[in-house]
CSV table of N, CA and C in Angstrom, one decimal:
chain,number,residue,atom,x,y,z
A,1,UNK,N,64.2,12.5,115.4
A,1,UNK,CA,63.0,12.4,116.3
A,1,UNK,C,62.7,13.9,116.7
A,2,UNK,N,61.4,14.2,116.7
A,2,UNK,CA,60.9,15.5,117.0
A,2,UNK,C,59.7,15.4,117.9
A,3,UNK,N,59.7,16.2,119.0
A,3,UNK,CA,58.5,16.3,119.9
A,3,UNK,C,57.6,17.4,119.5
A,4,UNK,N,56.4,17.1,119.2
A,4,UNK,CA,55.4,18.2,118.8
A,4,UNK,C,54.2,18.0,119.8
A,5,UNK,N,54.1,18.9,120.8
A,5,UNK,CA,53.0,18.8,121.8
A,5,UNK,C,53.1,17.4,122.5
A,6,UNK,N,52.0,16.7,122.4
A,6,UNK,CA,52.1,15.3,123.1
A,6,UNK,C,52.4,14.2,122.1
A,7,UNK,N,53.0,14.6,120.9
A,7,UNK,CA,53.3,13.6,119.9
A,7,UNK,C,54.8,13.5,119.7
A,8,UNK,N,55.3,12.4,119.3
A,8,UNK,CA,56.7,12.2,118.9
A,8,UNK,C,56.7,11.9,117.4
A,9,UNK,N,57.5,12.6,116.7
A,9,UNK,CA,57.6,12.3,115.2
A,9,UNK,C,59.0,11.7,115.0
A,10,UNK,N,58.9,10.4,114.5
A,10,UNK,CA,60.2,9.8,114.1
A,10,UNK,C,60.2,9.6,112.6
A,11,UNK,N,61.4,9.8,112.0
A,11,UNK,CA,61.5,9.8,110.6
A,11,UNK,C,62.5,8.6,110.2
A,12,UNK,N,62.0,7.8,109.2
A,12,UNK,CA,62.8,6.7,108.7
A,12,UNK,C,63.1,7.0,107.2
A,13,UNK,N,64.3,7.0,106.8
A,13,UNK,CA,64.6,7.2,105.4
A,13,UNK,C,64.9,8.6,105.0
A,14,UNK,N,65.1,9.5,105.9
A,14,UNK,CA,65.5,10.9,105.6
A,14,UNK,C,66.4,11.3,106.7
A,15,UNK,N,67.5,11.9,106.4
A,15,UNK,CA,67.9,12.4,105.1
A,15,UNK,C,68.5,11.3,104.2
A,16,UNK,N,68.8,10.1,104.7
A,16,UNK,CA,69.4,9.1,103.9
A,16,UNK,C,68.3,8.1,103.6
A,17,UNK,N,68.0,7.8,102.3
A,17,UNK,CA,67.0,6.9,101.9
A,17,UNK,C,67.3,5.5,102.4
A,18,UNK,N,66.3,4.8,102.9
A,18,UNK,CA,66.4,3.4,103.4
A,18,UNK,C,65.4,2.5,102.6
A,19,UNK,N,65.9,1.5,102.0
A,19,UNK,CA,65.0,0.6,101.3
A,19,UNK,C,63.9,0.0,102.2
A,20,UNK,N,64.3,-0.3,103.5
A,20,UNK,CA,63.4,-0.9,104.4
A,20,UNK,C,62.8,0.1,105.4
A,21,UNK,N,62.6,1.4,105.0
A,21,UNK,CA,62.1,2.4,105.9
A,21,UNK,C,60.7,2.0,106.5
A,22,UNK,N,59.9,1.5,105.7
A,22,UNK,CA,58.5,1.1,106.2
A,22,UNK,C,58.6,0.0,107.3
A,23,UNK,N,59.4,-1.0,107.0
A,23,UNK,CA,59.6,-2.1,108.0
A,23,UNK,C,60.2,-1.6,109.3
A,24,UNK,N,61.1,-0.7,109.2
A,24,UNK,CA,61.7,-0.1,110.4
A,24,UNK,C,60.7,0.7,111.2
A,25,UNK,N,59.9,1.5,110.5
A,25,UNK,CA,58.8,2.3,111.2
A,25,UNK,C,57.8,1.4,111.9
A,26,UNK,N,57.4,0.3,111.2
A,26,UNK,CA,56.4,-0.6,111.8
A,26,UNK,C,57.0,-1.3,113.0
A,27,UNK,N,58.2,-1.8,112.8
A,27,UNK,CA,58.9,-2.4,114.0
A,27,UNK,C,59.1,-1.5,115.2
A,28,UNK,N,59.4,-0.2,114.9
A,28,UNK,CA,59.5,0.7,116.0
A,28,UNK,C,58.2,1.0,116.6
A,29,UNK,N,57.1,1.0,115.9
A,29,UNK,CA,55.8,1.2,116.4
A,29,UNK,C,55.4,0.0,117.4
A,30,UNK,N,55.7,-1.2,116.9
A,30,UNK,CA,55.4,-2.4,117.7
A,30,UNK,C,56.2,-2.4,119.0
A,31,UNK,N,57.5,-2.0,118.9
A,31,UNK,CA,58.4,-1.9,120.1
A,31,UNK,C,57.9,-0.8,121.0
A,32,UNK,N,57.4,0.3,120.5
A,32,UNK,CA,56.8,1.3,121.4
A,32,UNK,C,55.6,0.8,122.1
A,33,UNK,N,54.7,0.1,121.5
A,33,UNK,CA,53.5,-0.5,122.1
A,33,UNK,C,54.0,-1.5,123.2
A,34,UNK,N,55.0,-2.3,122.9
A,34,UNK,CA,55.4,-3.3,123.9
A,34,UNK,C,56.0,-2.6,125.1
A,35,UNK,N,56.8,-1.5,124.9
A,35,UNK,CA,57.4,-0.7,126.0
A,35,UNK,C,56.3,-0.1,126.8
A,36,UNK,N,55.2,0.5,126.1
A,36,UNK,CA,54.1,1.1,126.8
A,36,UNK,C,53.4,0.1,127.7
A,37,UNK,N,53.2,-1.1,127.2
A,37,UNK,CA,52.5,-2.1,128.0
A,37,UNK,C,53.3,-2.4,129.3
A,38,UNK,N,54.6,-2.4,129.2
A,38,UNK,CA,55.4,-2.6,130.5
A,38,UNK,C,55.3,-1.4,131.4
A,39,UNK,N,55.3,-0.2,130.9
A,39,UNK,CA,55.1,1.0,131.7
A,39,UNK,C,53.7,0.9,132.4
A,40,UNK,N,52.7,0.6,131.6
A,40,UNK,CA,51.3,0.5,132.1
A,40,UNK,C,51.2,-0.5,133.2
A,41,UNK,N,51.9,-1.7,133.1
A,41,UNK,CA,51.8,-2.7,134.1
A,41,UNK,C,52.3,-2.1,135.4
A,42,UNK,N,53.4,-1.4,135.4
A,42,UNK,CA,54.0,-0.8,136.6
A,42,UNK,C,53.0,0.3,137.2
A,43,UNK,N,52.4,1.1,136.3
A,43,UNK,CA,51.5,2.1,136.8
A,43,UNK,C,50.3,1.5,137.4
A,44,UNK,N,49.7,0.5,136.8
A,44,UNK,CA,48.5,-0.2,137.3
A,44,UNK,C,48.8,-0.8,138.7
A,45,UNK,N,50.0,-1.4,138.8
A,45,UNK,CA,50.4,-2.1,140.0
A,45,UNK,C,50.5,-1.0,141.2
A,46,UNK,N,50.7,0.2,140.8
A,46,UNK,CA,50.8,1.3,141.8
A,46,UNK,C,49.5,2.1,142.0
A,47,UNK,N,48.4,1.5,141.3
A,47,UNK,CA,47.1,2.2,141.4
A,47,UNK,C,46.9,3.3,140.5
A,48,UNK,N,47.8,3.5,139.5
A,48,UNK,CA,47.7,4.6,138.5
A,48,UNK,C,46.9,4.1,137.2
A,49,UNK,N,46.3,5.0,136.5
A,49,UNK,CA,45.6,4.7,135.3
A,49,UNK,C,46.7,4.4,134.2
A,50,UNK,N,46.4,3.4,133.3
A,50,UNK,CA,47.3,3.1,132.2
A,50,UNK,C,47.2,4.3,131.2
A,51,UNK,N,48.2,4.4,130.4
A,51,UNK,CA,48.3,5.4,129.3
A,51,UNK,C,48.1,4.8,128.0
A,52,UNK,N,47.2,5.3,127.2
A,52,UNK,CA,46.9,4.8,125.8
A,52,UNK,C,47.8,5.4,124.8
A,53,UNK,N,48.3,4.6,123.9
A,53,UNK,CA,49.2,5.0,122.9
A,53,UNK,C,48.7,4.6,121.5
A,54,UNK,N,48.4,5.5,120.7
A,54,UNK,CA,48.0,5.2,119.3
A,54,UNK,C,49.0,5.8,118.4
A,55,UNK,N,49.4,5.1,117.3
A,55,UNK,CA,50.5,5.5,116.4
A,55,UNK,C,50.0,5.5,115.0
A,56,UNK,N,50.4,6.5,114.2
A,56,UNK,CA,50.2,6.6,112.8
A,56,UNK,C,51.5,6.6,112.0
A,57,UNK,N,51.5,5.9,110.9
A,57,UNK,CA,52.7,5.8,110.1
A,57,UNK,C,52.3,6.1,108.6
A,58,UNK,N,53.0,6.9,108.0
A,58,UNK,CA,52.8,7.2,106.6
A,58,UNK,C,54.1,7.3,105.8
A,59,UNK,N,54.0,7.0,104.5
A,59,UNK,CA,55.2,7.0,103.7
A,59,UNK,C,55.0,7.9,102.5
A,60,UNK,N,56.0,8.7,102.2
A,60,UNK,CA,55.9,9.6,101.1
A,60,UNK,C,57.0,10.7,101.1
A,61,UNK,N,57.0,11.6,100.1
A,61,UNK,CA,58.0,12.6,100.1
A,61,UNK,C,57.8,13.7,101.2
A,62,UNK,N,58.9,14.2,101.7
A,62,UNK,CA,58.9,15.3,102.7
A,62,UNK,C,60.0,16.3,102.3
A,63,UNK,N,59.8,17.5,102.8
A,63,UNK,CA,60.9,18.4,102.8
A,63,UNK,C,61.6,18.4,104.1
A,64,UNK,N,62.9,18.1,104.1
A,64,UNK,CA,63.7,17.9,105.3
A,64,UNK,C,64.7,19.1,105.4
A,65,UNK,N,64.9,19.6,106.6
A,65,UNK,CA,65.8,20.7,106.8
A,65,UNK,C,66.2,20.8,108.3
A,66,UNK,N,67.3,21.5,108.5
A,66,UNK,CA,67.8,21.8,109.8
A,66,UNK,C,67.3,23.3,110.0
A,67,UNK,N,66.4,23.5,111.0
A,67,UNK,CA,65.9,24.8,111.3
A,67,UNK,C,66.3,25.3,112.6
A,68,UNK,N,66.2,26.6,112.8
A,68,UNK,CA,66.5,27.2,114.1
A,68,UNK,C,67.5,28.3,114.1
A,69,UNK,N,68.2,28.5,115.2
A,69,UNK,CA,69.2,29.5,115.3
A,69,UNK,C,70.4,29.0,115.9
A,70,UNK,N,71.4,29.9,116.2
A,70,UNK,CA,72.7,29.4,116.8
A,70,UNK,C,72.4,28.7,118.1
A,71,UNK,N,71.4,29.2,118.9
A,71,UNK,CA,71.2,28.6,120.2
A,71,UNK,C,70.5,27.2,120.1
A,72,UNK,N,69.7,27.0,119.1
A,72,UNK,CA,68.9,25.7,119.1
A,72,UNK,C,68.6,25.4,117.6
A,73,UNK,N,69.2,24.3,117.2
A,73,UNK,CA,68.9,23.7,115.8
A,73,UNK,C,68.1,22.5,116.0
A,74,UNK,N,67.2,22.3,115.0
A,74,UNK,CA,66.3,21.1,115.0
A,74,UNK,C,66.2,20.6,113.6
A,75,UNK,N,66.3,19.3,113.5
A,75,UNK,CA,66.1,18.6,112.2
A,75,UNK,C,64.6,18.4,112.1
A,76,UNK,N,64.0,18.8,111.0
A,76,UNK,CA,62.5,18.8,110.9
A,76,UNK,C,62.1,18.3,109.5
A,77,UNK,N,61.0,17.7,109.4
A,77,UNK,CA,60.4,17.4,108.1
A,77,UNK,C,59.0,18.0,108.0
A,78,UNK,N,58.6,18.4,106.8
A,78,UNK,CA,57.3,19.0,106.6
A,78,UNK,C,56.7,18.5,105.3
A,79,UNK,N,55.4,18.7,105.1
A,79,UNK,CA,54.8,18.3,103.9
A,79,UNK,C,53.6,17.5,104.1
A,80,UNK,N,53.0,17.1,102.9
A,80,UNK,CA,51.7,16.4,102.9
A,80,UNK,C,51.8,15.1,103.7
A,81,UNK,N,52.9,14.4,103.5
A,81,UNK,CA,53.1,13.1,104.2
A,81,UNK,C,53.1,13.2,105.7
A,82,UNK,N,53.7,14.3,106.2
A,82,UNK,CA,53.6,14.6,107.7
A,82,UNK,C,52.2,14.8,108.1
A,83,UNK,N,51.5,15.6,107.3
A,83,UNK,CA,50.1,15.9,107.7
A,83,UNK,C,49.2,14.6,107.6
A,84,UNK,N,49.4,13.8,106.6
A,84,UNK,CA,48.7,12.6,106.5
A,84,UNK,C,49.0,11.6,107.7
A,85,UNK,N,50.2,11.6,108.1
A,85,UNK,CA,50.5,10.8,109.3
A,85,UNK,C,49.7,11.2,110.5
A,86,UNK,N,49.6,12.5,110.7
A,86,UNK,CA,48.8,13.0,111.8
A,86,UNK,C,47.3,12.6,111.7
A,87,UNK,N,46.8,12.6,110.5
A,87,UNK,CA,45.4,12.2,110.3
A,87,UNK,C,45.2,10.8,110.5
A,88,UNK,N,46.1,9.9,110.0
A,88,UNK,CA,45.8,8.5,110.2
A,88,UNK,C,46.1,8.1,111.7
A,89,UNK,N,46.9,8.8,112.4
A,89,UNK,CA,47.2,8.5,113.8
A,89,UNK,C,45.9,8.7,114.6
A,90,UNK,N,45.1,9.7,114.2
A,90,UNK,CA,43.8,10.0,114.8
A,90,UNK,C,42.8,8.8,114.8
A,91,UNK,N,43.0,7.9,113.8
A,91,UNK,CA,42.2,6.7,113.7
A,91,UNK,C,42.7,5.5,114.6
A,92,UNK,N,43.9,5.7,115.2
A,92,UNK,CA,44.5,4.6,116.0
A,92,UNK,C,43.9,4.7,117.5
A,93,UNK,N,43.3,3.7,117.9
A,93,UNK,CA,42.9,3.6,119.3
A,93,UNK,C,44.1,3.2,120.1
A,94,UNK,N,44.0,3.3,121.4
A,94,UNK,CA,45.2,2.9,122.3
A,94,UNK,C,45.6,1.5,122.0
A,95,UNK,N,46.9,1.3,121.8
A,95,UNK,CA,47.4,-0.1,121.5
A,95,UNK,C,47.4,-0.4,120.0
A,96,UNK,N,47.0,0.5,119.2
A,96,UNK,CA,46.9,0.2,117.7
A,96,UNK,C,47.8,1.1,116.9
A,97,UNK,N,48.2,0.7,115.7
A,97,UNK,CA,48.9,1.5,114.8
A,97,UNK,C,48.1,1.5,113.5
A,98,UNK,N,48.0,2.7,112.9
A,98,UNK,CA,47.3,2.8,111.6
A,98,UNK,C,48.4,3.3,110.6
A,99,UNK,N,48.4,2.5,109.5
A,99,UNK,CA,49.4,2.8,108.4
A,99,UNK,C,48.6,3.3,107.2
A,100,UNK,N,49.3,4.3,106.5
A,100,UNK,CA,48.8,4.7,105.2
A,100,UNK,C,48.9,3.5,104.2
A,101,UNK,N,48.2,3.6,103.1
A,101,UNK,CA,48.3,2.6,102.1
A,101,UNK,C,49.7,2.6,101.5
A,102,UNK,N,50.3,3.7,101.4
A,102,UNK,CA,51.7,3.8,100.8
A,102,UNK,C,52.7,3.0,101.7
A,103,UNK,N,52.5,3.1,103.0
A,103,UNK,CA,53.3,2.4,103.9
A,103,UNK,C,53.1,0.9,103.8
A,104,UNK,N,51.8,0.5,103.7
A,104,UNK,CA,51.5,-1.0,103.6
A,104,UNK,C,52.2,-1.5,102.3
A,105,UNK,N,52.1,-0.7,101.2
A,105,UNK,CA,52.7,-1.2,99.9
A,105,UNK,C,54.3,-1.2,100.0
A,106,UNK,N,54.9,-0.4,100.9
A,106,UNK,CA,56.3,-0.3,101.0
A,106,UNK,C,56.9,-1.4,101.9
A,107,UNK,N,56.1,-2.1,102.6
A,107,UNK,CA,56.6,-3.1,103.5
A,107,UNK,C,57.2,-4.3,102.7
A,108,UNK,N,58.3,-4.8,103.1
A,108,UNK,CA,58.9,-6.0,102.4
A,108,UNK,C,58.3,-7.3,102.8
A,109,UNK,N,57.7,-7.3,104.0
A,109,UNK,CA,57.0,-8.5,104.5
A,109,UNK,C,55.6,-8.1,104.9
A,110,UNK,N,54.6,-8.9,104.4
A,110,UNK,CA,53.2,-8.5,104.7
A,110,UNK,C,52.9,-8.7,106.2
A,111,UNK,N,52.0,-7.9,106.7
A,111,UNK,CA,51.5,-8.0,108.1
A,111,UNK,C,50.0,-8.1,108.0
A,112,UNK,N,49.5,-8.7,109.1
A,112,UNK,CA,48.0,-8.9,109.2
A,112,UNK,C,47.4,-7.6,109.7
A,113,UNK,N,46.7,-6.9,108.8
A,113,UNK,CA,46.1,-5.6,109.2
A,113,UNK,C,44.7,-5.6,108.6
A,114,UNK,N,43.9,-4.8,109.3
A,114,UNK,CA,42.5,-4.6,108.9
A,114,UNK,C,42.5,-3.4,108.0
A,115,UNK,N,41.9,-3.5,106.8
A,115,UNK,CA,41.8,-2.4,105.9
A,115,UNK,C,40.6,-1.6,106.3
A,116,UNK,N,40.8,-0.3,106.5
A,116,UNK,CA,39.8,0.6,107.0
A,116,UNK,C,39.1,1.2,105.8
A,117,UNK,N,37.8,1.5,106.0
A,117,UNK,CA,37.0,2.2,104.9
A,117,UNK,C,37.7,3.5,104.6
A,118,UNK,N,37.9,3.8,103.3
A,118,UNK,CA,38.5,5.1,103.0
A,118,UNK,C,37.6,6.2,103.5
A,119,UNK,N,38.3,7.3,104.0
A,119,UNK,CA,37.5,8.4,104.6
A,119,UNK,C,38.2,9.7,104.2
A,120,UNK,N,37.5,10.8,104.2
A,120,UNK,CA,38.0,12.1,103.9
A,120,UNK,C,38.8,12.6,105.2
A,121,UNK,N,39.9,13.2,105.0
A,121,UNK,CA,40.7,13.8,106.0
A,121,UNK,C,40.9,15.3,105.7
A,122,UNK,N,41.2,16.1,106.7
A,122,UNK,CA,41.5,17.5,106.4
A,122,UNK,C,42.7,17.6,105.5
A,123,UNK,N,42.5,18.5,104.5
A,123,UNK,CA,43.6,18.8,103.6
A,123,UNK,C,43.6,17.9,102.3
A,124,UNK,N,42.6,16.9,102.2
A,124,UNK,CA,42.6,16.0,101.1
A,124,UNK,C,41.2,16.1,100.4
A,125,UNK,N,41.2,16.1,99.1
A,125,UNK,CA,39.9,16.1,98.3
A,125,UNK,C,39.3,14.7,98.1
A,126,UNK,N,40.2,13.7,98.2
A,126,UNK,CA,39.7,12.3,98.0
A,126,UNK,C,39.9,11.5,99.2
A,127,UNK,N,39.0,10.5,99.4
A,127,UNK,CA,39.2,9.7,100.6
A,127,UNK,C,40.5,9.0,100.7
A,128,UNK,N,41.0,8.8,101.9
A,128,UNK,CA,42.2,8.2,102.2
A,128,UNK,C,42.0,6.7,102.7
A,129,UNK,N,42.7,5.8,102.2
A,129,UNK,CA,42.7,4.4,102.6
A,129,UNK,C,43.8,4.2,103.6
A,130,UNK,N,43.5,3.4,104.6
A,130,UNK,CA,44.5,3.1,105.7
A,130,UNK,C,44.3,1.7,106.2
A,131,UNK,N,45.2,1.2,107.0
A,131,UNK,CA,45.2,-0.1,107.5
A,131,UNK,C,45.6,-0.1,109.0
A,132,UNK,N,44.8,-0.8,109.8
A,132,UNK,CA,45.0,-0.8,111.3
A,132,UNK,C,45.5,-2.2,111.7
A,133,UNK,N,46.5,-2.2,112.6
A,133,UNK,CA,46.9,-3.5,113.2
A,133,UNK,C,47.2,-3.3,114.7
A,134,UNK,N,46.9,-4.3,115.5
A,134,UNK,CA,47.2,-4.3,116.9
A,134,UNK,C,48.7,-4.5,117.0
A,135,UNK,N,49.4,-4.2,118.1
A,135,UNK,CA,50.8,-4.2,118.2
A,135,UNK,C,51.4,-5.6,118.0
A,136,UNK,N,50.7,-6.7,118.3
A,136,UNK,CA,51.3,-8.0,118.2
A,136,UNK,C,51.3,-8.5,116.7
A,137,UNK,N,50.7,-7.8,115.8
A,137,UNK,CA,50.7,-8.2,114.4
A,137,UNK,C,52.0,-7.9,113.6
A,138,UNK,N,52.9,-7.1,114.3
A,138,UNK,CA,54.1,-6.7,113.6
A,138,UNK,C,55.3,-7.2,114.4
A,139,UNK,N,56.4,-7.3,113.7
A,139,UNK,CA,57.7,-7.7,114.4
A,139,UNK,C,58.0,-6.6,115.5
A,140,UNK,N,58.6,-7.1,116.6
A,140,UNK,CA,58.9,-6.2,117.7
A,140,UNK,C,60.3,-5.6,117.6
A,141,UNK,N,61.2,-6.3,116.9
A,141,UNK,CA,62.6,-5.8,116.9
A,141,UNK,C,62.8,-4.7,115.9
A,142,UNK,N,63.1,-3.5,116.4
A,142,UNK,CA,63.4,-2.4,115.5
A,142,UNK,C,64.9,-2.5,115.1
A,143,UNK,N,65.2,-2.3,113.9
A,143,UNK,CA,66.7,-2.4,113.5
A,143,UNK,C,67.2,-1.1,113.1
């Protein structure tokens, strides 16, 4: 897991490949939405504004490495897949998760998701297809 500004980047299937990496990522996203709902319930009860959480998930090759110095080391991944994840996350409204088509294809069990109109994103020459689902459309238990 890596914190980047106001974002959290979680990696499934690196450095050790996992056959069910997409399922784990989608389950984690659903669990994050469920946890955020509980936090928001407490905030609203105290008169505070709820916090909106939108999640993007993408599947593909990355370059993974341990970066840093003797004082601070950090496991990090970089590459087009990381960039695409950020782009599809921008399409997620609060309470939603947007998956790349590669992630949808990698799931071992289908989920009910809306197919979005392909759109151009920064860094890509061809439109990107993605799928959006509300948190209740996916299993909540992350394994």
